[in-house]
Short mmCIF file of C-alpha atoms in Angstrom, two decimals:
data_model
loop_
_atom_site.label_atom_id
_atom_site.label_comp_id
_atom_site.label_asym_id
_atom_site.label_seq_id
_atom_site.Cartn_x
_atom_site.Cartn_y
_atom_site.Cartn_z
CA GLN A 223 162.52 -161.94 -65.60
CA GLN A 224 162.96 -158.36 -66.83
CA GLN A 225 159.79 -157.34 -64.98
CA GLN A 226 161.09 -159.00 -61.82
CA GLN A 227 164.37 -157.08 -62.10
CA GLN A 228 162.46 -153.84 -62.50
CA GLN A 229 160.49 -154.64 -59.34
CA GLN A 230 163.68 -155.39 -57.39
CA ALA A 231 165.61 -152.34 -58.56
CA PRO A 232 164.04 -149.80 -56.16
CA LEU A 233 164.75 -152.11 -53.22
CA ALA A 234 168.43 -152.47 -54.05
CA GLY A 235 169.07 -148.78 -53.51
CA HIS A 236 167.58 -148.64 -50.02
CA ALA A 237 169.61 -148.72 -46.84
CA GLU A 238 168.84 -151.44 -44.33
CA SER A 239 167.34 -148.86 -41.96
CA ASP A 240 164.99 -147.40 -44.55
CA THR A 241 161.48 -148.27 -43.35
CA TYR A 242 159.78 -147.22 -46.57
CA ALA A 243 161.70 -149.82 -48.60
CA VAL A 244 158.90 -152.30 -47.95
CA LEU A 245 156.54 -150.16 -50.02
CA HIS A 246 158.80 -150.73 -53.03
CA VAL A 247 158.21 -154.49 -52.95
CA PRO A 248 154.86 -155.28 -54.62
CA ALA A 249 152.48 -157.02 -52.20
CA LYS A 250 152.04 -160.14 -54.32
CA LEU A 251 155.79 -160.47 -54.86
CA LEU A 252 156.43 -160.14 -51.14
CA ALA A 253 153.70 -162.68 -50.33
CA ARG A 254 155.12 -165.18 -52.82
CA GLN A 255 158.64 -164.82 -51.46
CA LEU A 256 157.37 -165.26 -47.90
CA ALA A 257 155.51 -168.39 -48.97
CA LEU A 258 158.55 -169.82 -50.76
CA LEU A 259 160.82 -169.11 -47.80
CA ASP A 260 158.38 -170.47 -45.23
CA THR A 261 157.68 -173.59 -47.28
CA LEU A 262 161.41 -174.24 -47.65
CA VAL A 263 161.78 -174.35 -43.86
CA PHE A 264 158.46 -176.13 -43.31
CA ARG A 265 159.35 -178.98 -45.68
CA ARG A 266 162.61 -179.63 -43.82
CA ILE A 267 160.88 -180.53 -40.55
CA ARG A 268 161.49 -184.23 -39.92
CA PRO A 269 158.82 -186.46 -38.27
CA GLU A 270 161.12 -187.27 -35.35
CA GLU A 271 161.32 -183.54 -34.49
CA LEU A 272 157.62 -183.66 -33.63
CA LYS A 273 157.87 -186.61 -31.25
CA ASP A 274 157.82 -186.21 -27.48
CA ALA A 275 157.44 -182.41 -27.86
CA ALA A 276 161.17 -182.30 -28.69
CA TRP A 277 161.05 -178.57 -29.47
CA THR A 278 160.24 -177.87 -25.79
CA ASN A 279 163.29 -179.73 -24.45
CA ARG A 280 165.29 -176.91 -22.86
CA LYS A 281 168.65 -178.62 -22.98
CA HIS A 282 168.54 -180.42 -26.31
CA LYS A 283 165.87 -178.77 -28.46
CA ARG A 284 168.45 -177.41 -30.92
CA GLU A 285 169.70 -180.93 -31.60
CA LEU A 286 166.31 -182.64 -31.45
CA ALA A 287 164.13 -180.19 -33.38
CA PRO A 288 166.31 -177.73 -35.34
CA ASN A 289 163.87 -177.23 -38.19
CA VAL A 290 160.84 -176.77 -35.94
CA LEU A 291 162.78 -174.04 -34.13
CA ALA A 292 163.86 -172.51 -37.46
CA SER A 293 160.20 -172.33 -38.52
CA VAL A 294 159.15 -170.77 -35.21
CA GLU A 295 162.00 -168.26 -35.37
CA LEU A 296 161.10 -167.26 -38.93
CA PHE A 297 157.49 -166.74 -37.85
CA ASN A 298 158.55 -164.58 -34.89
CA HIS A 299 161.01 -162.61 -37.04
CA ILE A 300 158.33 -161.76 -39.60
CA THR A 301 155.80 -160.80 -36.92
CA LEU A 302 158.23 -158.46 -35.13
CA TRP A 303 159.50 -157.04 -38.41
CA VAL A 304 156.00 -156.22 -39.70
CA ALA A 305 155.03 -154.57 -36.41
CA SER A 306 158.30 -152.61 -36.36
CA GLU A 307 157.72 -151.34 -39.90
CA CYS A 308 154.23 -150.18 -38.92
CA VAL A 309 155.28 -148.07 -35.91
CA GLN A 310 158.50 -146.51 -37.21
CA PRO A 311 157.28 -143.72 -39.54
CA ALA A 312 156.67 -140.41 -37.78
CA SER A 313 153.73 -139.59 -40.06
CA ALA A 314 150.36 -141.27 -39.46
CA LYS A 315 149.81 -141.15 -43.21
CA GLN A 316 153.01 -143.11 -43.86
CA ARG A 317 152.14 -145.60 -41.15
CA ALA A 318 148.72 -146.10 -42.75
CA LEU A 319 150.37 -146.77 -46.12
CA ILE A 320 152.55 -149.47 -44.57
CA VAL A 321 149.64 -151.03 -42.68
CA THR A 322 147.63 -151.07 -45.92
CA HIS A 323 150.55 -152.67 -47.76
CA PHE A 324 150.71 -155.50 -45.25
CA VAL A 325 146.96 -156.02 -45.47
CA LYS A 326 147.45 -156.52 -49.23
CA VAL A 327 150.27 -158.99 -48.53
CA SER A 328 147.93 -160.83 -46.13
CA GLU A 329 145.21 -161.03 -48.76
CA ALA A 330 147.67 -162.55 -51.23
CA LEU A 331 148.82 -165.10 -48.63
CA ARG A 332 145.18 -166.01 -47.90
CA GLU A 333 144.60 -166.64 -51.60
CA MET A 334 147.70 -168.86 -51.63
CA ARG A 335 146.46 -170.73 -48.52
CA GLU A 336 149.74 -169.93 -46.76
CA PHE A 337 148.18 -169.74 -43.30
CA ASN A 338 151.45 -169.72 -41.35
CA MET A 339 152.79 -166.48 -42.81
CA LEU A 340 149.24 -165.08 -42.88
CA LYS A 341 149.02 -165.62 -39.12
CA ALA A 342 152.45 -164.01 -38.62
CA ILE A 343 151.43 -160.79 -40.40
CA VAL A 344 147.91 -160.51 -38.97
CA ALA A 345 149.32 -161.12 -35.48
CA ALA A 346 151.66 -158.17 -36.04
CA LEU A 347 148.79 -155.91 -37.10
CA GLN A 348 146.86 -156.97 -34.01
CA CYS A 349 149.69 -156.47 -31.52
CA THR A 350 149.17 -153.70 -28.97
CA SER A 351 151.87 -151.42 -30.37
CA VAL A 352 150.19 -151.31 -33.79
CA TYR A 353 146.55 -151.76 -32.88
CA ARG A 354 146.54 -148.82 -30.44
CA LEU A 355 147.47 -146.36 -33.21
CA GLY A 356 143.93 -145.12 -33.82
CA GLU A 357 145.13 -142.11 -35.82
CA THR A 358 146.87 -144.49 -38.20
CA TRP A 359 143.94 -146.88 -38.58
CA ALA A 360 141.60 -143.98 -39.28
CA LEU A 361 143.57 -143.40 -42.49
CA VAL A 362 143.34 -147.03 -43.66
CA GLY A 363 140.60 -147.41 -46.27
CA LYS A 364 137.44 -149.41 -45.63
CA LYS A 365 138.19 -151.68 -48.58
CA HIS A 366 141.28 -152.88 -46.71
CA LYS A 367 139.76 -152.94 -43.22
CA GLN A 368 136.97 -155.29 -44.27
CA PRO A 369 139.19 -158.14 -45.56
CA LEU A 370 141.45 -157.68 -42.55
CA ARG A 371 138.47 -158.14 -40.23
CA VAL A 372 137.57 -161.32 -42.10
CA MET A 373 141.14 -162.64 -41.78
CA MET A 374 141.26 -161.75 -38.08
CA GLU A 375 138.06 -163.74 -37.54
CA LEU A 376 139.45 -166.66 -39.53
CA LEU A 377 142.62 -166.73 -37.41
CA SER A 378 140.85 -166.23 -34.09
CA GLU A 379 141.77 -168.58 -31.25
CA GLU A 380 138.06 -168.90 -30.40
CA SER A 381 136.90 -172.49 -29.97
CA ASN A 382 140.47 -173.73 -30.37
CA TYR A 383 140.95 -172.14 -33.81
CA ALA A 384 137.73 -173.73 -35.11
CA LEU A 385 137.42 -171.54 -38.23
CA LEU A 386 141.08 -171.89 -39.14
CA ARG A 387 141.00 -175.67 -38.66
CA LYS A 388 137.96 -175.88 -40.95
CA ALA A 389 139.62 -173.72 -43.62
CA VAL A 390 142.81 -175.80 -43.53
CA ALA A 391 140.91 -179.09 -43.63
CA GLU A 392 138.98 -177.96 -46.73
CA ALA A 393 141.93 -176.35 -48.52
CA PRO A 394 143.50 -178.06 -51.54
CA LEU A 395 147.27 -178.20 -51.86
CA PRO A 396 149.43 -176.22 -51.87
CA CYS A 397 148.56 -175.22 -48.33
CA VAL A 398 150.75 -174.44 -45.33
CA PRO A 399 148.90 -174.59 -41.99
CA TYR A 400 149.68 -172.41 -39.01
CA LEU A 401 152.38 -174.48 -37.31
CA GLY A 402 151.43 -173.19 -33.86
CA VAL A 403 148.17 -175.16 -33.92
CA LEU A 404 149.94 -178.44 -34.69
CA LEU A 405 152.63 -177.88 -32.08
CA ASN A 406 150.03 -177.03 -29.46
CA ASP A 407 147.99 -180.14 -30.30
CA LEU A 408 151.04 -182.40 -30.10
CA ALA A 409 152.22 -180.80 -26.85
CA LEU A 410 148.80 -181.35 -25.26
CA LEU A 411 148.74 -184.97 -26.41
CA GLU A 412 152.22 -185.46 -24.96
CA GLU A 413 151.11 -183.89 -21.68
CA ALA A 414 148.05 -186.16 -21.56
CA LYS A 415 150.30 -189.17 -22.16
CA SER A 416 152.59 -188.12 -19.30
CA VAL A 417 149.66 -187.62 -16.92
CA SER A 418 148.26 -191.01 -17.89
CA SER A 419 151.62 -192.68 -17.27
CA MET A 420 151.94 -191.02 -13.87
CA GLN A 421 148.45 -192.13 -12.86
CA LYS A 422 149.18 -195.64 -14.03
CA GLY A 423 152.46 -195.74 -12.14
CA GLY A 424 150.91 -194.41 -8.95
CA GLY A 425 147.80 -196.58 -9.10
CA GLY A 426 146.99 -198.83 -6.19
CA GLY A 427 144.89 -201.95 -5.99
CA GLY A 428 141.12 -202.29 -6.00
CA GLY A 429 139.29 -202.08 -9.30
CA GLY A 430 142.55 -202.20 -11.14
CA GLY A 431 141.11 -204.15 -14.05
CA GLY A 432 138.66 -201.43 -15.07
CA THR A 433 141.22 -198.71 -14.55
CA SER A 434 143.74 -200.61 -16.64
CA GLN A 435 141.25 -200.98 -19.50
CA GLN A 436 140.39 -197.26 -19.36
CA SER A 437 144.08 -196.39 -19.35
CA ALA A 438 144.72 -198.61 -22.36
CA GLY A 439 141.78 -197.07 -24.20
CA GLY A 440 143.00 -193.56 -23.45
CA LYS A 441 146.50 -194.41 -24.64
CA SER A 442 145.13 -195.88 -27.85
CA ARG A 443 143.05 -192.76 -28.57
CA ASN A 444 146.02 -190.55 -27.76
CA ASN A 445 148.27 -192.46 -30.15
CA ALA A 446 145.62 -192.39 -32.88
CA ALA A 447 145.16 -188.62 -32.51
CA ARG A 448 148.92 -188.06 -32.61
CA GLN A 449 149.32 -190.23 -35.69
CA GLU A 450 146.46 -188.46 -37.46
CA ALA A 451 148.06 -185.07 -36.76
CA LEU A 452 151.43 -186.30 -38.06
CA ASP A 453 149.87 -187.81 -41.18
CA GLN A 454 148.11 -184.54 -41.97
CA PHE A 455 151.35 -182.66 -41.42
CA ARG A 456 153.24 -184.89 -43.84
CA GLY A 457 150.52 -184.30 -46.41
CA PHE A 458 150.98 -180.53 -46.15
CA GLN A 459 154.73 -180.94 -46.54
CA SER A 460 154.18 -181.86 -50.18
CA SER A 461 153.02 -178.28 -50.80
CA ARG A 462 155.04 -176.27 -53.28
CA TYR A 463 154.64 -172.67 -54.43
CA GLY A 464 157.45 -173.10 -56.92
CA GLU A 465 160.93 -174.54 -57.02
CA GLU A 466 163.57 -173.40 -54.55
CA ASP A 467 165.35 -171.51 -57.32
CA ALA A 468 162.26 -169.28 -57.54
CA LEU A 469 163.43 -167.64 -54.32
CA ASP A 470 164.47 -164.07 -55.05
CA MET A 471 167.64 -163.77 -53.00
CA VAL A 472 167.57 -159.96 -53.16
CA VAL A 473 164.16 -159.84 -51.47
CA VAL A 474 164.79 -162.81 -49.16
CA GLY A 475 168.20 -161.52 -48.14
CA TRP A 476 166.67 -158.14 -47.39
CA LEU A 477 163.86 -159.75 -45.36
CA LEU A 478 166.20 -161.84 -43.24
CA SER A 479 168.61 -158.95 -42.67
CA ARG A 480 165.96 -156.72 -41.12
CA LYS A 481 166.49 -156.02 -37.44
CA PRO A 482 163.09 -155.78 -35.74
CA MET A 483 162.57 -153.84 -32.55
CA THR A 484 162.05 -155.61 -29.26
CA GLU A 485 158.47 -155.58 -28.01
CA ASP A 486 159.35 -153.01 -25.33
CA SER A 487 161.09 -150.71 -27.81
CA MET A 488 158.20 -151.09 -30.20
CA TYR A 489 155.66 -150.06 -27.58
CA TRP A 490 157.79 -147.08 -26.58
CA GLN A 491 157.95 -146.04 -30.24
CA SER A 492 154.21 -146.49 -30.58
CA CYS A 493 153.57 -144.21 -27.59
CA LEU A 494 155.98 -141.69 -29.07
CA ARG A 495 154.04 -141.73 -32.35
CA GLN A 496 150.69 -141.41 -30.60
CA PRO A 497 150.84 -140.49 -26.90
CA SER A 498 148.17 -141.91 -24.61
CA ASN A 499 146.67 -138.46 -24.05
CA ARG A 500 145.96 -138.38 -27.79
CA LYS A 501 144.39 -141.79 -27.75
CA ARG A 502 141.87 -142.38 -30.47
CA SER A 503 139.85 -145.56 -30.58
CA ASN A 504 140.76 -147.99 -33.32
CA SER A 505 138.20 -147.70 -36.10
CA LEU A 506 138.93 -151.19 -37.38
#
């Protein structure tokens, strides 16, 4: 506990606008707090919030899927915050230090199998505003670029997240999957169900028996796939990285109070830090 207080002390003295404060939070401590916070929200998602793509309902999504939206909003907040931290310093050297720090946080999250927050941070490092800063990336050491390349490949959308799906399927608990994959799968299944219902409703005569059997088979497969996805999700919800009282409210409060830039402001800042006429290819 004394060591934890010593780690928190430098953070307490920093103003909310102080970009460099993040460097005073050890990477493994920050990763653990992100995992605890994300898991707290993740575990609160109720099965009914995942039915009928409730989180996409424009009028009632807040009532139907509040915890799904809370998880998505936390993910987006962390992604924008990380990217904002990376573009704010005027010095390329300082930006490189912050990028390196977040690579270390990502490595710790990968070791913890916390794929949701891992995706949030790696997505930030890959966003245009950060990735275009070739002068910054040139100052990031090879020993940090290599694991980042591996994590980027793991999280790639190629073949419908094939590598990430394999890693999650083979991972022991605790493990938190990237929620975006599950939501996308469920949304596609819901869309397929709607299309099938429309075709069934608009069907005419002639050969109706075969069509009806095919429709029933498709519905059965759709339901089975949806149930399998939900069962897997419930299994991951038993993941714990510690009790809720392990949350460090100094660090978590600081994280949630950060005010990230908008994507437009971030890109403007990025161009200010490294104008296009000084463009240097990313050495990642």
